[in-house]
N, CA and C atoms as an extended XYZ file, in Angstrom:
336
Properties=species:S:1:pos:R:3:atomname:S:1:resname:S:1:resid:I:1 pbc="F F F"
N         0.768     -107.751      144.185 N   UNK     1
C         1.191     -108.973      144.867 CA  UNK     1
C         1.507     -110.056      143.819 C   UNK     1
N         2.548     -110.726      143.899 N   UNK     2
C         2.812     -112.019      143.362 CA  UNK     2
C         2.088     -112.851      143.253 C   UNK     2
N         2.068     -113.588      142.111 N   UNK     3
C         0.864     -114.949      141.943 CA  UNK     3
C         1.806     -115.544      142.990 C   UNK     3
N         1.106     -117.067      143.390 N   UNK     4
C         1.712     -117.858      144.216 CA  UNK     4
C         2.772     -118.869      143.027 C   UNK     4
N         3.980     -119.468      143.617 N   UNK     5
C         4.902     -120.342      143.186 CA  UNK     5
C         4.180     -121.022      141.971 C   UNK     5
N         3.262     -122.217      142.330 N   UNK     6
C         2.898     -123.115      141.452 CA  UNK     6
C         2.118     -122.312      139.966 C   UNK     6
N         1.644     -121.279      140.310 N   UNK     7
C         1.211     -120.627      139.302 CA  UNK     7
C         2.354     -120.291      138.144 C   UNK     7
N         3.335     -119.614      138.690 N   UNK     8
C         4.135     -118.617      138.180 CA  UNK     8
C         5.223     -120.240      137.756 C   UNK     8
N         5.381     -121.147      138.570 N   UNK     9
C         5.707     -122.344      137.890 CA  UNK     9
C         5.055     -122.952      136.359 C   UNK     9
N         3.904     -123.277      136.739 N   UNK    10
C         2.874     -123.377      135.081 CA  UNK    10
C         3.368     -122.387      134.241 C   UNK    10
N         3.117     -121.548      134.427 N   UNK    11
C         3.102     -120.573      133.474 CA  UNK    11
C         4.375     -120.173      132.966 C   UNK    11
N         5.764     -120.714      133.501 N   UNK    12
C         6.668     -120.851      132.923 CA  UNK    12
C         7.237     -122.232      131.905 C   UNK    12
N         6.336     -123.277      132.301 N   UNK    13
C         6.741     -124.663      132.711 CA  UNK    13
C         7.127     -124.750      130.999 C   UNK    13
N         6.147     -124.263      129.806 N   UNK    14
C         6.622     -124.357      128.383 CA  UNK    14
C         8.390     -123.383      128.204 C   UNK    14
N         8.702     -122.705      128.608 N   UNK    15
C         9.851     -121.974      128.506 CA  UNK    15
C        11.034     -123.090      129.191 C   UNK    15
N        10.746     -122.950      130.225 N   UNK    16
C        11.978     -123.801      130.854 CA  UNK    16
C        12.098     -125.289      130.262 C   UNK    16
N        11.154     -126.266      129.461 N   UNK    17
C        10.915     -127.262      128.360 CA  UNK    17
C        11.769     -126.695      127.403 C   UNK    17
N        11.412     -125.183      126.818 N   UNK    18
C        12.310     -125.265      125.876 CA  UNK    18
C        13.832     -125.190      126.256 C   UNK    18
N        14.202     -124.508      127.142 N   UNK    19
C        15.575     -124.750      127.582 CA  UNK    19
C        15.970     -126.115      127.577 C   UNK    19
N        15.248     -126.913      128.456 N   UNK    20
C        16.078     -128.263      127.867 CA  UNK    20
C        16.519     -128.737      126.798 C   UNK    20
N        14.791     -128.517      126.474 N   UNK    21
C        15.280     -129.167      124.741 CA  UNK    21
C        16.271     -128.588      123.947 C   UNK    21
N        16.891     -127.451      124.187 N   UNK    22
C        17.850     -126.595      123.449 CA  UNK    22
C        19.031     -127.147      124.049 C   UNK    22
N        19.289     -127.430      125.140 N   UNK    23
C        20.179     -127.637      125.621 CA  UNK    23
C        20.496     -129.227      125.158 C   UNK    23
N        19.525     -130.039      125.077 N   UNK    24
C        19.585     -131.257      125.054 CA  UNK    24
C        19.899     -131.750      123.505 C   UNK    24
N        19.516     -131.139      122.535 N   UNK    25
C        19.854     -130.759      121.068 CA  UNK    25
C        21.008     -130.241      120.652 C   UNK    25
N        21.789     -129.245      121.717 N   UNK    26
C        22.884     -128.990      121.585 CA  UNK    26
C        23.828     -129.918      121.299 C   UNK    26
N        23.597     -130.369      122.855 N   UNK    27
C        24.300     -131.685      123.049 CA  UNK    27
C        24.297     -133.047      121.992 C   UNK    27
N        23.508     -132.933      120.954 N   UNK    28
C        23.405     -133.855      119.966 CA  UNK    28
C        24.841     -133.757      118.914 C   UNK    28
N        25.301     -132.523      119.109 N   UNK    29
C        26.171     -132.195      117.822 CA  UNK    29
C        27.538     -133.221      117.914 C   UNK    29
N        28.462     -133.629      117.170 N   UNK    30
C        28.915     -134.683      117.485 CA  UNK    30
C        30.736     -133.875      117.627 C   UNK    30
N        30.148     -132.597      117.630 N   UNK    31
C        31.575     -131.910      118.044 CA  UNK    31
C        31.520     -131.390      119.563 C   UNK    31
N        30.016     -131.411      120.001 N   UNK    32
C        30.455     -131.566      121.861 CA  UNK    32
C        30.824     -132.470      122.327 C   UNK    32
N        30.639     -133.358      122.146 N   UNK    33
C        30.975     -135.031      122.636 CA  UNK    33
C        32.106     -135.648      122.297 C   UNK    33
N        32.699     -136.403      122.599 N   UNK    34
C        33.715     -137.158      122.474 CA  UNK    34
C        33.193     -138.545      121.480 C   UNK    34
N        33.696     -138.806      120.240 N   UNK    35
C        32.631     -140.222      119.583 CA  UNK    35
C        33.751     -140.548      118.947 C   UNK    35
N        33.757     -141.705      119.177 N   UNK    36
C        34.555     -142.707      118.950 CA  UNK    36
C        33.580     -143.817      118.195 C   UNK    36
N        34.053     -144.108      116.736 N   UNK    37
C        33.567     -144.349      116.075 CA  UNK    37
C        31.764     -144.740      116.290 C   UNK    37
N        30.826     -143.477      115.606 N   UNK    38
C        29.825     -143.254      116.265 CA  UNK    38
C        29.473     -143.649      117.360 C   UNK    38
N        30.008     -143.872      118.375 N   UNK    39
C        29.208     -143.552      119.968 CA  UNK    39
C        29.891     -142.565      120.837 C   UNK    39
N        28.895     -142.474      121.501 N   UNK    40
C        29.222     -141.937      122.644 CA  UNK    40
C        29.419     -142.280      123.806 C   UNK    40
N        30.142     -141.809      124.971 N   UNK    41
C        30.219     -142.573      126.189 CA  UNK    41
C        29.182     -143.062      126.832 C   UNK    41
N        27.698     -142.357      126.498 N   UNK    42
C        26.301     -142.822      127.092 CA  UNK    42
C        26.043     -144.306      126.547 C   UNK    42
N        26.748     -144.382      125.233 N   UNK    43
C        26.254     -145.536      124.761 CA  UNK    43
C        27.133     -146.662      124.963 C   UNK    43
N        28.019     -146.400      125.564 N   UNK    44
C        29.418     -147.704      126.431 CA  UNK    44
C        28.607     -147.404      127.393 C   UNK    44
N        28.021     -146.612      128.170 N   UNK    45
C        27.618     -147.322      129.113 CA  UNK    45
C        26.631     -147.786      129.229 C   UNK    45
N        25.601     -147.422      128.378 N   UNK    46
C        24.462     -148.333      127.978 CA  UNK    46
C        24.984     -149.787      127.645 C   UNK    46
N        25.895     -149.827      127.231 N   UNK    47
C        26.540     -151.779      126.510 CA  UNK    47
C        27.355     -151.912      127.645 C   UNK    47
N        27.292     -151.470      128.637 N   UNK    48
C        27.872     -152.174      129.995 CA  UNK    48
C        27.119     -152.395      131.253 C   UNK    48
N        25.633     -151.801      130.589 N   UNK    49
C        24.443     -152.016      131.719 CA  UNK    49
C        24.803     -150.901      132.897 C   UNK    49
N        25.180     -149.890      132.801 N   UNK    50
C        25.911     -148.954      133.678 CA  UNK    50
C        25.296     -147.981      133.518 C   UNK    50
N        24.210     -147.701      132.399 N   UNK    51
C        23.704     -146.239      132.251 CA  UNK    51
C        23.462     -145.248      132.927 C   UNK    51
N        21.917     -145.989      133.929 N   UNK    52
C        21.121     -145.709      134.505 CA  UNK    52
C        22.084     -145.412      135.993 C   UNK    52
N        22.623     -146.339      136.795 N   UNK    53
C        23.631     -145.898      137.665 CA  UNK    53
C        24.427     -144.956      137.480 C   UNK    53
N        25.250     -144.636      136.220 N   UNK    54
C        26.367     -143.780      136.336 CA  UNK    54
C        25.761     -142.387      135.824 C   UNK    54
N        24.250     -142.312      134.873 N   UNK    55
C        23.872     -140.914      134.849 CA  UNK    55
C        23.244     -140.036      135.728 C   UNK    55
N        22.570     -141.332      137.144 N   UNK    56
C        22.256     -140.707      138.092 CA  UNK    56
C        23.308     -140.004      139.130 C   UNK    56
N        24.440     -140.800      138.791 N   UNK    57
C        25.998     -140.420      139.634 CA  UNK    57
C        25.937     -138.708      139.082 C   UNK    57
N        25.756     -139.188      137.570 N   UNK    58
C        26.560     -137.455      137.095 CA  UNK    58
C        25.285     -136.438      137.637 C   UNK    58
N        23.843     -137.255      137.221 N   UNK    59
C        23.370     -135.944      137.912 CA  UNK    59
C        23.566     -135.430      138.754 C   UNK    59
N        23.306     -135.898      139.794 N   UNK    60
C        24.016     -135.519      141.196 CA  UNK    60
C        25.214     -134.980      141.565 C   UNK    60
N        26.211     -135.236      140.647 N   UNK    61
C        27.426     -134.313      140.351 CA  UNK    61
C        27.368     -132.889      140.464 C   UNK    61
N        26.157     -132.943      139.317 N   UNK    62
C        25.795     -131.109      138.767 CA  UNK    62
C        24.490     -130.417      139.981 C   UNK    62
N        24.091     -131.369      140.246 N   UNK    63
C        23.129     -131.022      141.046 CA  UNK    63
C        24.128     -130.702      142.770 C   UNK    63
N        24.778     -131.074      143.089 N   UNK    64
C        25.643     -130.686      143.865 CA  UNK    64
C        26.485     -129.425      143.631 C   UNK    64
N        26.794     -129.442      142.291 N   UNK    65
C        27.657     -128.580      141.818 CA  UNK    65
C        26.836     -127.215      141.694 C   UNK    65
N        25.430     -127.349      141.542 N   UNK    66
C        24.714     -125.957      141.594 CA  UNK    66
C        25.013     -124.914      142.697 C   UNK    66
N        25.221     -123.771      142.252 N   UNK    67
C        25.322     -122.664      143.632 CA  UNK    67
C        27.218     -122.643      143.875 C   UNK    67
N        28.017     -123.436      143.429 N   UNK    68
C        28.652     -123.530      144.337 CA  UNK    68
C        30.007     -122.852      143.177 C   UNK    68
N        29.875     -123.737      142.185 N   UNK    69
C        30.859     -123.585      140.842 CA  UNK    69
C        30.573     -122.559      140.040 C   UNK    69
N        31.055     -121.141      140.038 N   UNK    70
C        30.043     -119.987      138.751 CA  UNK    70
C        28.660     -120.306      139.127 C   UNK    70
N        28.565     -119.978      140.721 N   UNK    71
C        27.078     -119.541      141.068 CA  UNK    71
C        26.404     -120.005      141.123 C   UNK    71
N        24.984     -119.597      140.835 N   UNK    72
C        23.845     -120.582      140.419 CA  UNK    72
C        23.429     -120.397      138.817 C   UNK    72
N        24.522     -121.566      138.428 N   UNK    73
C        25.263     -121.793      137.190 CA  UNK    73
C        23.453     -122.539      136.340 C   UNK    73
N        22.532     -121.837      135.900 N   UNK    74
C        21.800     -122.980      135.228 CA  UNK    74
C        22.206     -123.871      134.242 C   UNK    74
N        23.269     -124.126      133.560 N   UNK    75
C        23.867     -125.140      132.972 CA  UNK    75
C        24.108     -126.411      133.995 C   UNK    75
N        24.254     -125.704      135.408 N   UNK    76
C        24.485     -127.128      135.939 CA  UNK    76
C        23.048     -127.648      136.300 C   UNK    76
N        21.501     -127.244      136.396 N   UNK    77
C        20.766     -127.847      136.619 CA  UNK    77
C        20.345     -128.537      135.008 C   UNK    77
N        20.371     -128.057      134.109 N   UNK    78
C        19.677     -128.243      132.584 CA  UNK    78
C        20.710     -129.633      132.317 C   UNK    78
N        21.972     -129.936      133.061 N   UNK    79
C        23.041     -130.593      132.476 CA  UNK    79
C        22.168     -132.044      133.717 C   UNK    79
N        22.236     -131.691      134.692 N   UNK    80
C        21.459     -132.712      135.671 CA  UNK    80
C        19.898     -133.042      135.009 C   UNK    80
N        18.868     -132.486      135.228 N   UNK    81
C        18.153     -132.561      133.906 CA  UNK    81
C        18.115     -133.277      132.526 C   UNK    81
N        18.960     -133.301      131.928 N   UNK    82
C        19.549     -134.066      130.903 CA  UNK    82
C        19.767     -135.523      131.300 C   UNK    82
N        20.604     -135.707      132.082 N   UNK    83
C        21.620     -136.966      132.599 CA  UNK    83
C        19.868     -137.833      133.452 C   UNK    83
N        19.034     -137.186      133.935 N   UNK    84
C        18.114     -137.774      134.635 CA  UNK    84
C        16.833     -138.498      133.347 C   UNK    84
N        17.155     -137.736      132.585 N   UNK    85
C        16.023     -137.804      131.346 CA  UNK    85
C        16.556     -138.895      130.782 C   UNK    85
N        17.717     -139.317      130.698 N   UNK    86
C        18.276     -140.178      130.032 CA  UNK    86
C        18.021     -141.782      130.822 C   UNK    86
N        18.139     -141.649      131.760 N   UNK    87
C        17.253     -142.637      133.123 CA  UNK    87
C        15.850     -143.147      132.759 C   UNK    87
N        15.111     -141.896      132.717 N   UNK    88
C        13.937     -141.678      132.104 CA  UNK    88
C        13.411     -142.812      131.311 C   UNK    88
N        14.518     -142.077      130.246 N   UNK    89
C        14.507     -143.250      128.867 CA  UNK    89
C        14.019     -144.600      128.940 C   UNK    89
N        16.145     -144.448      129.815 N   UNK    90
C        15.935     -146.155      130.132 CA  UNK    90
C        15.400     -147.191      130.329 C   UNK    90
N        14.851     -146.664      131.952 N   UNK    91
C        14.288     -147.358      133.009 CA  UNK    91
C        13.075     -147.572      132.981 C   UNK    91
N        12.118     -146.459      132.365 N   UNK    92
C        10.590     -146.290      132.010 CA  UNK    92
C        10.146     -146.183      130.709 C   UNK    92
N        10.838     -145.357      129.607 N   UNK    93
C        10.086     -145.823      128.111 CA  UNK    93
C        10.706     -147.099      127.999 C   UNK    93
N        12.079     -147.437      127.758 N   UNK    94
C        12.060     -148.082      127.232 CA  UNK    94
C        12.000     -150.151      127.842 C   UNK    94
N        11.122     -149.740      129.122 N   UNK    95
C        11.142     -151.203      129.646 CA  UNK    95
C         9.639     -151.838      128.961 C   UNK    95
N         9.974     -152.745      129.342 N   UNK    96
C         8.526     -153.326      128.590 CA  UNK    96
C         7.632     -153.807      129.737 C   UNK    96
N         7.776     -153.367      130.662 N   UNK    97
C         6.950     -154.305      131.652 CA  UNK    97
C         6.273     -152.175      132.159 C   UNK    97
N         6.519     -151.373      131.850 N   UNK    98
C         6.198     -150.047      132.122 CA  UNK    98
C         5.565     -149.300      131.265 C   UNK    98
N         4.397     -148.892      131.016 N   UNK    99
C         4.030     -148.005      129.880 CA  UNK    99
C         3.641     -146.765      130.455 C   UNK    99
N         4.172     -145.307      130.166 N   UNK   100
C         3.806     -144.243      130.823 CA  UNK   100
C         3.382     -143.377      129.835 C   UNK   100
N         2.542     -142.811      130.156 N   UNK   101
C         0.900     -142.332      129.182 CA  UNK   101
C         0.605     -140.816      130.207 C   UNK   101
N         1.186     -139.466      129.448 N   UNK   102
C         1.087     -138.513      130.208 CA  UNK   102
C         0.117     -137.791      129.296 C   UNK   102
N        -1.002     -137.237      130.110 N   UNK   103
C        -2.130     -136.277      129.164 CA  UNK   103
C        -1.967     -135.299      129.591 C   UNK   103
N        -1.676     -134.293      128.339 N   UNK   104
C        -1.405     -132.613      128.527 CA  UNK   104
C        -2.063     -132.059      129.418 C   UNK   104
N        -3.238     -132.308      129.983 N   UNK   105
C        -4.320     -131.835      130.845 CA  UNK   105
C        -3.828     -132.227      132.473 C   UNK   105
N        -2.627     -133.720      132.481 N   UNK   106
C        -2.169     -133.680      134.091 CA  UNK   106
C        -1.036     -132.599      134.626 C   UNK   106
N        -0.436     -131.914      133.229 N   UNK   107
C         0.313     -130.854      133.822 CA  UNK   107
C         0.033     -129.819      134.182 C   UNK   107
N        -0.981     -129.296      133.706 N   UNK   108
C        -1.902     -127.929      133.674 CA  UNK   108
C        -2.587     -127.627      135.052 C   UNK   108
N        -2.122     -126.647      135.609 N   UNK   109
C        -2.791     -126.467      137.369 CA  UNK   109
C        -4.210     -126.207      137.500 C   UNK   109
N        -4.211     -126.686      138.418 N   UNK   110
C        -5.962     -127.464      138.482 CA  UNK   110
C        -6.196     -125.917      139.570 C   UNK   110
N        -7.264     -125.350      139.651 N   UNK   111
C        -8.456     -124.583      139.922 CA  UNK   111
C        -8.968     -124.874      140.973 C   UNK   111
N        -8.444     -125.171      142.676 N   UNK   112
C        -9.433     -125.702      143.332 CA  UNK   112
C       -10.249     -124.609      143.982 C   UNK   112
């Protein structure tokens, strides 16, 4: 018999981390992107106060786009993923009125 979901979730949860991060590192190289004299379009729209709105637009793009475009394409969730993390950033590290403080021990499935 199958462990249950949340288990077999944990116990993947370091693998599918690294997918992002691979994916998200990819995306660092300055021959995927379009840069115009060092920036990128994230960062016009960061200097137009548009970030956070227009990366939640794109997530939702890809997140729509799952299942539908080349299947159940995981580039389009890791690419939504990405675009949400970048929100992340924004909206929660980098505000000052927000400090978020995650201990390795709240991800880890609890034993009831």
């Amino acid at each position: 018999m199958k462990p249950p979901f949340s288990a077999r979730f944990f116990a993947g949860f370091e693998s599918m981390m690294n997918d992002v991060r691979k994916h998200i590192v990819g995306t660092s190289d300055p021959d995927y992107h379009y840069v115009a004299n060092g920036a990128q379009t994230i960062d016009t729209w960061d200097s137009r106060g548009s970030l956070s709105t227009t990366a939640l637009d794109t997530a939702t793009k890809y997140l729509d786009r799952y299942g539908k475009k080349g299947g159940k394409n995981p580039k389009d969730l890791l690419k939504a993923i990405h675009y949400i993390l970048m929100v992340y950033q924004k909206d929660i590290v980098e505000s000052a009125d927000v400090q978020v403080k995650v201990n390795k021990d709240d991800i880890k499935p609890k034993n009831d």
